[in-house]
């Protein structure tokens, strides 16, 4: 059996790994009883930036959270790509939890503390807008990988690549048939998927019609990433999207928040 040559991807159900760690230990960490040096702390923040969820009060990697930003119009907008200017606040909860916090006024209170102002408007459709933005980001990423040649589709082609150990991430459309899923999942296991932390493919929360439009191809039901870096990028985008829809958001596994830092200035 041909084994994949690259290093394993992180399991989407596991906490995101921290940069600068090897074998579970921080590379270059001081011995027990010593405080990390300021230089080391700053390096860890650059390599693995953490933010605090304003609702759950727990910390996680920025990449696992969703940024909200207060726009010049006084409206709160989703900024899932974390590139909009201005003061941002971070959340790491499911859509259902966000809707509850919005209905009870907890979201507005948390944002008022984060933005240090009461002058804001939160649209009632904010959760829907966040889900749409996460969907667009993930599908855009899949489209980019398809155009770059790191994504393949077609059941026969995917099965052959999976059996040969060339697949780094296997994907199924939400309306993919159970027989097709089982067949490709088994082919991937034959090709060594368990050695990279997977027993089955990941479901994309979109139909084959939506997936086909995103990739610019016809009738895409199953797809696979054949490049390690591409698989990691797609996995991150899909995991965040799926977590917001169904949970867990992945934040409860982070460290307890310390202090009251809930927003960022960029």
CSV table of C-alpha atoms in Angstrom, one decimal:
chain,number,residue,atom,x,y,z
A,1,UNK,CA,0.0,0.0,0.0
A,2,UNK,CA,1.2,3.4,-0.9
A,3,UNK,CA,1.4,5.7,2.1
A,4,UNK,CA,0.9,9.5,2.0
A,5,UNK,CA,4.1,11.3,2.1
A,6,UNK,CA,3.0,14.4,3.9
A,7,UNK,CA,2.4,14.9,7.6
A,8,UNK,CA,-1.0,14.3,9.1
A,9,UNK,CA,-3.7,16.9,9.1
A,10,UNK,CA,-5.3,17.8,12.3
A,11,UNK,CA,-8.6,16.1,13.0
A,12,UNK,CA,-11.4,18.7,12.8
A,13,UNK,CA,-12.8,17.4,16.1
A,14,UNK,CA,-9.6,18.1,17.9
A,15,UNK,CA,-8.2,21.4,19.2
A,16,UNK,CA,-6.2,23.3,16.7
A,17,UNK,CA,-2.5,22.7,17.2
A,18,UNK,CA,-0.4,25.5,18.3
A,19,UNK,CA,2.6,26.7,16.3
A,20,UNK,CA,6.0,26.2,17.8
A,21,UNK,CA,5.1,22.9,19.5
A,22,UNK,CA,6.7,19.5,19.0
A,23,UNK,CA,5.7,16.3,20.7
A,24,UNK,CA,3.2,18.2,22.8
A,25,UNK,CA,5.9,20.5,24.3
A,26,UNK,CA,6.7,24.0,23.3
A,27,UNK,CA,10.0,24.1,21.5
A,28,UNK,CA,12.5,26.2,23.4
A,29,UNK,CA,10.2,26.4,26.5
A,30,UNK,CA,11.8,27.1,29.9
A,31,UNK,CA,12.0,24.4,32.5
A,32,UNK,CA,9.3,24.0,35.2
A,33,UNK,CA,9.3,26.9,37.6
A,34,UNK,CA,10.7,29.4,35.0
A,35,UNK,CA,8.6,32.1,33.5
A,36,UNK,CA,8.6,32.4,29.7
A,37,UNK,CA,10.8,35.1,28.5
A,38,UNK,CA,9.1,38.2,27.0
A,39,UNK,CA,10.7,37.4,23.6
A,40,UNK,CA,9.2,33.9,23.7
A,41,UNK,CA,5.8,35.2,24.7
A,42,UNK,CA,5.8,37.7,21.9
A,43,UNK,CA,6.9,35.0,19.4
A,44,UNK,CA,4.1,32.7,20.5
A,45,UNK,CA,1.5,35.5,20.0
A,46,UNK,CA,2.8,36.2,16.5
A,47,UNK,CA,2.9,32.5,15.5
A,48,UNK,CA,-0.4,31.5,17.2
A,49,UNK,CA,-2.5,34.6,18.0
A,50,UNK,CA,-5.3,34.1,20.5
A,51,UNK,CA,-8.5,36.0,21.0
A,52,UNK,CA,-11.3,35.9,23.6
A,53,UNK,CA,-14.9,35.2,22.7
A,54,UNK,CA,-17.0,38.0,24.1
A,55,UNK,CA,-19.9,35.6,24.9
A,56,UNK,CA,-18.3,32.5,26.3
A,57,UNK,CA,-15.2,34.2,27.8
A,58,UNK,CA,-12.9,31.6,26.5
A,59,UNK,CA,-9.8,31.9,24.2
A,60,UNK,CA,-8.9,30.2,21.0
A,61,UNK,CA,-6.9,30.8,17.8
A,62,UNK,CA,-8.1,33.7,15.7
A,63,UNK,CA,-8.6,31.3,12.8
A,64,UNK,CA,-11.2,29.4,14.8
A,65,UNK,CA,-13.2,32.5,15.7
A,66,UNK,CA,-15.5,34.9,13.9
A,67,UNK,CA,-14.7,38.6,14.0
A,68,UNK,CA,-17.4,41.3,14.3
A,69,UNK,CA,-16.6,44.9,13.5
A,70,UNK,CA,-18.4,48.2,14.2
A,71,UNK,CA,-18.7,50.1,10.9
A,72,UNK,CA,-18.7,53.8,10.3
A,73,UNK,CA,-22.5,53.6,9.9
A,74,UNK,CA,-22.9,52.4,13.5
A,75,UNK,CA,-23.9,48.9,12.3
A,76,UNK,CA,-22.3,45.7,13.5
A,77,UNK,CA,-21.0,43.7,10.5
A,78,UNK,CA,-19.5,40.2,10.2
A,79,UNK,CA,-15.8,40.2,9.2
A,80,UNK,CA,-15.1,36.5,8.8
A,81,UNK,CA,-11.8,37.2,6.9
A,82,UNK,CA,-10.7,39.5,9.7
A,83,UNK,CA,-9.5,42.2,7.3
A,84,UNK,CA,-11.9,45.1,7.9
A,85,UNK,CA,-10.4,48.2,9.6
A,86,UNK,CA,-11.5,49.3,13.0
A,87,UNK,CA,-12.1,47.8,16.4
A,88,UNK,CA,-13.2,44.2,16.3
A,89,UNK,CA,-14.8,41.7,18.7
A,90,UNK,CA,-14.6,38.0,18.5
A,91,UNK,CA,-17.2,35.2,18.9
A,92,UNK,CA,-16.8,31.5,19.0
A,93,UNK,CA,-20.4,30.1,19.5
A,94,UNK,CA,-22.9,28.4,17.3
A,95,UNK,CA,-25.6,30.1,15.4
A,96,UNK,CA,-28.3,28.9,17.9
A,97,UNK,CA,-26.2,30.3,20.8
A,98,UNK,CA,-25.7,33.6,19.0
A,99,UNK,CA,-29.4,33.9,18.2
A,100,UNK,CA,-30.2,33.3,21.9
A,101,UNK,CA,-27.6,35.9,23.0
A,102,UNK,CA,-29.0,38.4,20.5
A,103,UNK,CA,-32.6,37.9,21.6
A,104,UNK,CA,-31.8,38.3,25.3
A,105,UNK,CA,-29.7,41.4,24.8
A,106,UNK,CA,-26.5,39.6,25.9
A,107,UNK,CA,-24.8,40.2,22.5
A,108,UNK,CA,-25.4,43.9,22.6
A,109,UNK,CA,-24.1,44.2,26.2
A,110,UNK,CA,-20.9,42.2,25.3
A,111,UNK,CA,-20.3,44.3,22.2
A,112,UNK,CA,-20.9,47.5,24.1
A,113,UNK,CA,-18.1,46.5,26.5
A,114,UNK,CA,-15.8,45.4,23.6
A,115,UNK,CA,-16.4,48.5,21.5
A,116,UNK,CA,-16.6,50.8,24.5
A,117,UNK,CA,-19.8,52.4,23.2
A,118,UNK,CA,-23.5,51.9,23.3
A,119,UNK,CA,-24.0,53.7,19.9
A,120,UNK,CA,-24.5,50.7,17.7
A,121,UNK,CA,-27.1,48.9,15.7
A,122,UNK,CA,-27.3,45.1,15.5
A,123,UNK,CA,-29.4,43.8,12.7
A,124,UNK,CA,-31.7,40.9,13.6
A,125,UNK,CA,-30.4,39.0,10.6
A,126,UNK,CA,-26.8,39.1,11.8
A,127,UNK,CA,-26.6,35.3,12.5
A,128,UNK,CA,-27.8,34.7,8.9
A,129,UNK,CA,-25.3,37.1,7.5
A,130,UNK,CA,-22.5,35.4,9.4
A,131,UNK,CA,-23.5,32.0,8.1
A,132,UNK,CA,-23.7,33.4,4.5
A,133,UNK,CA,-20.2,34.9,4.9
A,134,UNK,CA,-18.7,31.7,6.2
A,135,UNK,CA,-20.3,29.8,3.4
A,136,UNK,CA,-19.0,32.2,0.8
A,137,UNK,CA,-15.5,32.1,2.3
A,138,UNK,CA,-15.4,28.3,2.3
A,139,UNK,CA,-16.8,27.9,-1.2
A,140,UNK,CA,-14.5,30.6,-2.5
A,141,UNK,CA,-11.6,28.6,-1.0
A,142,UNK,CA,-12.7,25.5,-2.7
A,143,UNK,CA,-13.0,27.3,-6.0
A,144,UNK,CA,-9.5,28.7,-5.7
A,145,UNK,CA,-8.1,25.2,-5.0
A,146,UNK,CA,-10.0,23.8,-8.0
A,147,UNK,CA,-8.5,26.5,-10.3
A,148,UNK,CA,-5.0,25.9,-8.9
A,149,UNK,CA,-5.3,22.1,-9.7
A,150,UNK,CA,-5.1,20.8,-6.1
A,151,UNK,CA,-8.8,19.7,-6.1
A,152,UNK,CA,-10.2,16.8,-8.1
A,153,UNK,CA,-13.7,15.5,-8.5
A,154,UNK,CA,-15.6,12.7,-10.1
A,155,UNK,CA,-16.3,9.5,-8.2
A,156,UNK,CA,-14.0,7.3,-10.3
A,157,UNK,CA,-11.1,9.7,-10.2
A,158,UNK,CA,-11.4,10.4,-6.5
A,159,UNK,CA,-11.6,6.7,-5.7
A,160,UNK,CA,-8.5,5.9,-7.7
A,161,UNK,CA,-6.5,8.7,-6.0
A,162,UNK,CA,-7.8,7.7,-2.6
A,163,UNK,CA,-6.7,4.1,-3.0
A,164,UNK,CA,-3.3,5.2,-4.1
A,165,UNK,CA,-2.8,7.3,-1.0
A,166,UNK,CA,-2.9,10.6,-2.9
A,167,UNK,CA,-5.9,12.2,-1.1
A,168,UNK,CA,-5.3,14.5,1.7
A,169,UNK,CA,-8.9,15.5,2.4
A,170,UNK,CA,-12.1,13.8,1.1
A,171,UNK,CA,-15.3,15.8,0.7
A,172,UNK,CA,-18.9,14.9,0.1
A,173,UNK,CA,-21.8,17.2,-0.9
A,174,UNK,CA,-24.6,17.4,1.6
A,175,UNK,CA,-26.9,15.4,-0.7
A,176,UNK,CA,-24.4,12.8,-1.7
A,177,UNK,CA,-25.8,9.2,-1.5
A,178,UNK,CA,-24.8,7.0,1.3
A,179,UNK,CA,-23.5,4.2,-1.0
A,180,UNK,CA,-21.2,6.6,-2.8
A,181,UNK,CA,-19.9,8.0,0.5
A,182,UNK,CA,-19.2,4.5,1.9
A,183,UNK,CA,-17.4,3.4,-1.2
A,184,UNK,CA,-15.1,6.4,-1.3
A,185,UNK,CA,-14.6,6.4,2.5
A,186,UNK,CA,-13.5,2.8,2.2
A,187,UNK,CA,-11.2,3.6,-0.7
A,188,UNK,CA,-9.6,6.4,1.4
A,189,UNK,CA,-9.0,4.1,4.3
A,190,UNK,CA,-7.3,1.6,2.0
A,191,UNK,CA,-5.1,4.5,0.9
A,192,UNK,CA,-4.1,5.3,4.5
A,193,UNK,CA,-6.6,7.9,5.6
A,194,UNK,CA,-6.4,6.8,9.2
A,195,UNK,CA,-2.7,7.5,9.2
A,196,UNK,CA,-3.5,11.1,8.7
A,197,UNK,CA,-6.3,11.2,11.2
A,198,UNK,CA,-9.5,10.5,9.2
A,199,UNK,CA,-11.9,7.5,8.9
A,200,UNK,CA,-14.3,9.1,6.5
A,201,UNK,CA,-14.8,12.2,4.3
A,202,UNK,CA,-16.1,15.5,5.5
A,203,UNK,CA,-19.6,16.7,4.5
A,204,UNK,CA,-19.8,20.1,3.0
A,205,UNK,CA,-23.0,21.8,4.2
A,206,UNK,CA,-24.1,22.6,0.6
A,207,UNK,CA,-25.8,20.6,-2.1
A,208,UNK,CA,-24.2,19.3,-5.2
A,209,UNK,CA,-25.8,22.2,-7.2
A,210,UNK,CA,-24.1,24.8,-5.0
A,211,UNK,CA,-20.8,23.0,-4.9
A,212,UNK,CA,-20.8,22.6,-8.7
A,213,UNK,CA,-21.4,26.4,-9.1
A,214,UNK,CA,-18.6,27.2,-6.7
A,215,UNK,CA,-16.1,25.0,-8.5
A,216,UNK,CA,-17.3,25.9,-12.0
A,217,UNK,CA,-17.7,22.2,-12.8
A,218,UNK,CA,-20.7,20.0,-13.6
A,219,UNK,CA,-22.4,17.7,-11.1
A,220,UNK,CA,-19.8,17.8,-8.3
A,221,UNK,CA,-20.9,15.3,-5.6
A,222,UNK,CA,-17.5,14.2,-4.3
A,223,UNK,CA,-14.2,16.0,-4.3
A,224,UNK,CA,-10.7,15.5,-2.9
A,225,UNK,CA,-7.7,17.7,-2.1
A,226,UNK,CA,-4.4,16.2,-3.2
A,227,UNK,CA,-2.1,18.8,-1.7
A,228,UNK,CA,-1.3,19.0,2.0
A,229,UNK,CA,-1.4,22.8,2.2
A,230,UNK,CA,-4.6,23.0,0.2
A,231,UNK,CA,-6.3,20.4,2.4
A,232,UNK,CA,-5.3,22.4,5.5
A,233,UNK,CA,-6.8,25.6,4.1
A,234,UNK,CA,-10.0,23.9,3.1
A,235,UNK,CA,-10.3,22.0,6.3
A,236,UNK,CA,-10.0,25.2,8.3
A,237,UNK,CA,-12.7,27.1,6.3
A,238,UNK,CA,-15.1,24.2,6.3
A,239,UNK,CA,-14.6,23.4,10.0
A,240,UNK,CA,-15.4,27.0,11.0
A,241,UNK,CA,-18.5,27.0,8.8
A,242,UNK,CA,-19.8,23.7,10.0
A,243,UNK,CA,-19.1,24.6,13.7
A,244,UNK,CA,-21.2,27.7,13.4
A,245,UNK,CA,-24.1,25.8,12.0
A,246,UNK,CA,-24.1,22.7,14.1
A,247,UNK,CA,-21.3,23.1,16.8
A,248,UNK,CA,-19.3,22.5,18.7
A,249,UNK,CA,-17.6,25.8,17.8
A,250,UNK,CA,-14.3,24.4,18.9
A,251,UNK,CA,-13.8,27.1,21.5
A,252,UNK,CA,-14.7,25.2,24.6
A,253,UNK,CA,-11.4,23.4,24.3
A,254,UNK,CA,-9.4,26.6,24.6
A,255,UNK,CA,-7.9,28.1,27.7
A,256,UNK,CA,-10.0,30.0,30.1
A,257,UNK,CA,-10.0,33.7,29.4
A,258,UNK,CA,-7.9,35.8,31.7
A,259,UNK,CA,-8.8,39.4,32.3
A,260,UNK,CA,-11.3,41.3,30.1
A,261,UNK,CA,-9.6,41.6,26.7
A,262,UNK,CA,-12.4,41.0,24.3
A,263,UNK,CA,-11.7,43.3,21.4
A,264,UNK,CA,-8.8,44.2,19.1
A,265,UNK,CA,-7.6,47.3,17.4
A,266,UNK,CA,-6.4,46.9,13.9
